[in-house]
XYZ file of N, CA and C in Angstrom:
345
model
N 0.426 -1.559 -3.270
C 0.146 -0.522 -2.294
C -0.875 -1.029 -1.284
N -0.639 -0.738 -0.031
C -1.543 -1.196 1.011
C -2.714 -0.229 1.143
N -3.896 -0.763 1.401
C -5.081 0.058 1.670
C -5.337 0.057 3.175
N -5.683 1.236 3.695
C -5.850 1.408 5.139
C -7.224 1.982 5.455
N -7.873 1.423 6.462
C -9.185 1.916 6.890
C -9.181 2.066 8.407
N -9.371 3.304 8.876
C -9.420 3.575 10.303
C -10.834 3.430 10.844
N -10.926 3.133 12.123
C -12.203 3.091 12.820
C -11.960 3.344 14.300
N -13.063 3.573 15.027
C -12.961 3.719 16.470
C -13.062 5.133 16.989
N -13.129 6.105 16.095
C -13.276 7.481 16.549
C -14.660 7.742 17.098
N -14.829 8.945 17.657
C -16.126 9.310 18.197
C -16.021 10.475 19.140
N -17.118 10.694 19.868
C -17.190 11.768 20.857
C -16.942 11.190 22.246
N -16.042 11.798 22.987
C -15.715 11.321 24.323
C -15.502 12.526 25.234
N -15.811 12.350 26.498
C -15.615 13.428 27.465
C -14.145 13.535 27.852
N -13.717 14.711 28.278
C -12.340 14.844 28.770
C -12.056 13.827 29.867
N -10.876 13.238 29.799
C -10.509 12.194 30.732
C -10.871 10.795 30.277
N -11.635 10.709 29.218
C -12.073 9.410 28.712
C -11.032 8.740 27.838
N -11.430 7.595 27.289
C -10.529 6.781 26.473
C -11.208 6.375 25.176
N -10.389 6.168 24.175
C -10.812 5.594 22.904
C -9.695 4.708 22.377
N -10.084 3.713 21.595
C -9.101 2.880 20.915
C -9.367 2.947 19.420
N -8.393 3.487 18.699
C -8.495 3.546 17.255
C -7.890 2.284 16.650
N -8.486 1.851 15.558
C -7.972 0.708 14.817
C -7.726 1.102 13.371
N -6.772 0.451 12.759
C -6.468 0.661 11.344
C -6.304 -0.714 10.716
N -7.206 -1.039 9.811
C -7.168 -2.318 9.129
C -6.452 -2.172 7.800
N -5.492 -3.035 7.566
C -4.715 -2.999 6.323
C -5.119 -4.145 5.419
N -5.117 -3.871 4.124
C -5.395 -4.917 3.144
C -4.565 -4.664 1.897
N -4.399 -5.697 1.112
C -3.659 -5.573 -0.129
C -2.195 -5.921 -0.020
N -1.634 -5.731 1.150
C -0.247 -6.084 1.414
C -0.155 -6.516 2.870
N 0.909 -7.249 3.213
C 1.062 -7.635 4.606
C 1.615 -6.457 5.405
N 1.061 -6.262 6.585
C 1.391 -5.085 7.366
C 2.852 -5.066 7.805
N 3.442 -6.227 7.972
C 4.826 -6.283 8.446
C 5.823 -5.756 7.411
N 5.361 -5.441 6.221
C 6.225 -4.801 5.227
C 6.446 -3.319 5.541
N 5.676 -2.778 6.513
C 5.654 -1.338 6.714
C 5.900 -0.932 8.164
N 6.718 0.100 8.344
C 6.659 0.858 9.581
C 5.365 1.666 9.514
N 4.708 1.839 10.649
C 3.388 2.460 10.673
C 3.358 3.630 11.644
N 2.455 4.556 11.352
C 2.321 5.738 12.203
C 0.860 6.140 12.322
N 0.584 6.903 13.351
C -0.681 7.634 13.476
C -0.349 9.129 13.400
N -1.116 9.831 12.607
C -1.050 11.272 12.516
C -2.419 11.841 12.894
N -2.434 13.119 13.159
C -3.714 13.781 13.384
C -3.673 15.195 12.808
N -4.853 15.681 12.480
C -4.974 17.032 11.940
C -6.203 17.696 12.531
N -5.961 18.784 13.243
C -7.035 19.581 13.816
C -7.394 20.703 12.838
N -8.586 21.235 12.922
C -8.993 22.306 12.002
C -8.025 23.481 12.032
N -7.592 23.901 10.857
C -6.706 25.046 10.749
C -5.250 24.771 11.049
N -4.945 23.528 11.381
C -3.567 23.185 11.724
C -3.008 22.167 10.742
N -1.686 22.044 10.742
C -1.047 21.055 9.878
C -1.170 19.651 10.488
N -1.091 18.664 9.629
C -1.090 17.279 10.100
C 0.183 17.047 10.901
N 0.043 16.374 12.042
C 1.196 16.146 12.909
C 1.318 14.675 13.285
N 2.545 14.256 13.499
C 2.809 12.884 13.919
C 2.391 12.717 15.377
N 1.642 11.670 15.643
C 1.222 11.330 17.002
C 2.108 10.222 17.573
N 2.264 9.152 16.803
C 3.032 8.006 17.279
C 3.455 7.181 16.079
N 4.546 6.441 16.252
C 5.049 5.578 15.187
C 5.573 4.294 15.792
N 5.576 3.243 14.970
C 6.029 1.934 15.429
C 6.769 1.244 14.290
N 7.832 0.533 14.627
C 8.613 -0.165 13.621
C 7.865 -1.393 13.113
N 8.435 -2.037 12.082
C 7.712 -3.084 11.369
C 7.244 -4.223 12.278
N 8.048 -4.586 13.257
C 7.686 -5.700 14.126
C 7.442 -5.254 15.563
N 7.271 -3.928 15.737
C 6.859 -3.411 17.025
C 7.952 -3.293 18.059
N 9.204 -3.398 17.642
C 10.293 -3.381 18.621
C 10.577 -1.990 19.156
N 10.135 -0.970 18.438
C 10.414 0.399 18.852
C 9.233 1.298 18.535
N 8.992 2.238 19.428
C 7.898 3.206 19.244
C 8.396 4.603 19.592
N 7.761 5.592 19.003
C 8.011 6.987 19.370
C 6.681 7.697 19.503
N 6.676 8.743 20.303
C 5.446 9.495 20.557
C 5.726 10.991 20.528
N 4.726 11.741 20.112
C 4.793 13.183 20.268
C 4.783 13.510 21.758
N 5.472 14.564 22.128
C 5.537 14.936 23.547
C 4.147 15.155 24.130
N 3.243 15.652 23.306
C 1.908 15.993 23.797
C 1.073 14.778 24.183
N 1.474 13.586 23.738
C 0.676 12.384 24.036
C 1.434 11.342 24.846
N 2.700 11.590 25.133
C 3.502 10.623 25.900
C 2.855 10.322 27.242
N 2.790 9.057 27.566
C 2.205 8.634 28.824
C 0.696 8.478 28.786
N 0.068 8.928 27.685
C -1.392 8.823 27.563
C -1.807 7.912 26.406
N -1.034 7.912 25.328
C -1.358 7.123 24.135
C -0.382 5.967 24.007
N -0.870 4.874 23.445
C -0.027 3.718 23.172
C -0.318 3.195 21.774
N 0.713 3.112 20.952
C 0.589 2.543 19.611
C 0.996 1.077 19.678
N 0.269 0.241 18.953
C 0.599 -1.177 18.906
C 0.145 -1.735 17.565
N 0.594 -2.952 17.279
C 0.235 -3.578 16.020
C 0.101 -5.073 16.209
N -0.721 -5.686 15.378
C -0.870 -7.136 15.332
C -0.690 -7.531 13.873
N 0.525 -7.890 13.521
C 0.816 -8.193 12.115
C 0.053 -9.425 11.625
N -0.222 -10.345 12.522
C -0.974 -11.543 12.127
C -2.385 -11.188 11.675
N -2.927 -10.115 12.249
C -4.273 -9.661 11.894
C -4.247 -8.484 10.925
N -3.059 -8.037 10.564
C -2.930 -6.873 9.683
C -3.601 -5.639 10.283
N -3.379 -5.425 11.578
C -4.041 -4.342 12.292
C -3.042 -3.455 13.027
N -3.360 -2.161 13.053
C -2.627 -1.162 13.824
C -3.612 -0.540 14.805
N -3.117 -0.203 15.998
C -4.006 0.346 17.031
C -3.395 1.596 17.655
N -4.276 2.417 18.214
C -3.850 3.547 19.033
C -4.789 3.613 20.235
N -4.266 3.250 21.396
C -5.024 3.374 22.625
C -4.804 4.763 23.189
N -5.896 5.492 23.376
C -5.809 6.881 23.828
C -6.524 7.002 25.163
N -5.784 7.337 26.191
C -6.326 7.510 27.540
C -6.177 8.964 27.985
N -6.903 9.322 29.031
C -6.831 10.672 29.598
C -6.953 11.728 28.511
N -7.943 11.561 27.671
C -8.101 12.456 26.526
C -8.411 13.881 26.963
N -7.884 14.810 26.173
C -8.046 16.242 26.433
C -8.743 16.898 25.238
N -9.383 18.025 25.444
C -10.015 18.716 24.303
C -9.040 18.994 23.166
N -7.785 19.243 23.496
C -6.794 19.515 22.453
C -6.411 18.287 21.646
N -6.895 17.131 22.031
C -6.687 15.919 21.222
C -7.721 15.814 20.093
N -8.681 16.711 20.077
C -9.703 16.707 19.030
C -9.066 16.914 17.663
N -9.316 15.979 16.757
C -8.699 16.025 15.423
C -9.216 14.853 14.608
N -8.890 14.865 13.331
C -9.050 13.673 12.503
C -7.751 12.893 12.604
N -7.872 11.617 12.914
C -6.709 10.763 13.088
C -6.556 9.852 11.874
N -5.308 9.782 11.383
C -5.006 9.014 10.187
C -3.931 7.974 10.488
N -4.071 6.806 9.910
C -2.937 5.878 9.949
C -2.163 6.004 8.643
N -0.896 5.704 8.732
C 0.043 5.939 7.632
C 1.008 4.768 7.560
N 1.175 4.255 6.344
C 2.121 3.171 6.094
C 3.321 3.743 5.347
N 4.485 3.606 5.961
C 5.707 4.137 5.365
C 6.321 3.076 4.476
N 6.261 3.302 3.164
C 6.830 2.352 2.235
C 7.298 3.052 0.982
N 7.713 2.257 -0.009
C 8.133 2.825 -1.295
C 7.014 3.689 -1.867
N 5.794 3.188 -1.720
C 4.601 3.973 -2.047
C 3.839 4.141 -0.742
N 3.992 5.279 -0.056
C 3.308 5.473 1.219
C 1.804 5.523 1.043
N 1.097 5.121 2.075
C -0.359 5.083 2.016
C -0.968 5.732 3.248
N -2.090 6.406 3.028
C -2.865 7.022 4.092
C -4.256 6.409 4.133
N -4.802 6.317 5.342
C -6.206 5.983 5.476
C -7.056 7.219 5.257
N -8.382 7.047 5.355
C -9.304 8.157 5.101
C -9.519 9.027 6.342
N -9.096 8.532 7.487
C -9.213 9.281 8.730
C -10.448 8.933 9.531
N -10.350 9.139 10.846
C -11.479 8.955 11.744
C -11.503 10.128 12.727
N -12.679 10.694 12.930
C -12.811 11.895 13.753
C -12.825 11.526 15.234
N -12.017 12.224 16.002
C -12.024 12.111 17.456
C -12.370 13.496 18.018
N -13.424 13.547 18.812
C -13.849 14.800 19.427
C -13.893 14.623 20.933
N -13.143 15.459 21.635
C -13.092 15.397 23.092
C -13.768 16.665 23.627
N -14.928 16.466 24.217
C -15.720 17.606 24.650
C -16.713 17.179 25.717
N -16.999 18.092 26.617
C -18.012 17.818 27.633
C -19.364 18.361 27.176
């Protein structure tokens, strides 16, 4: 089972940018399709973006299309989420997720968009 650790969250003003990172260990990242999810207080966890094992295909939630970019560096065992033009409604805990026989979640990183 792969272990995942997110980083890069924080407080940012509306219109700002953040880059989230997810470090994988225990297994090679290219064994997994990967995703970013987020969960805001009182709401269900939702898919933000996903990427195939070698990055050939990506999908995004409608709410983040054109603003967020998911990418991966399998050589470094890293997953990224570049978030631009952030809005207050993007405030949530962001999780990376490895889709495998035994799926794995990271512990999450808080993103707060507020002036």
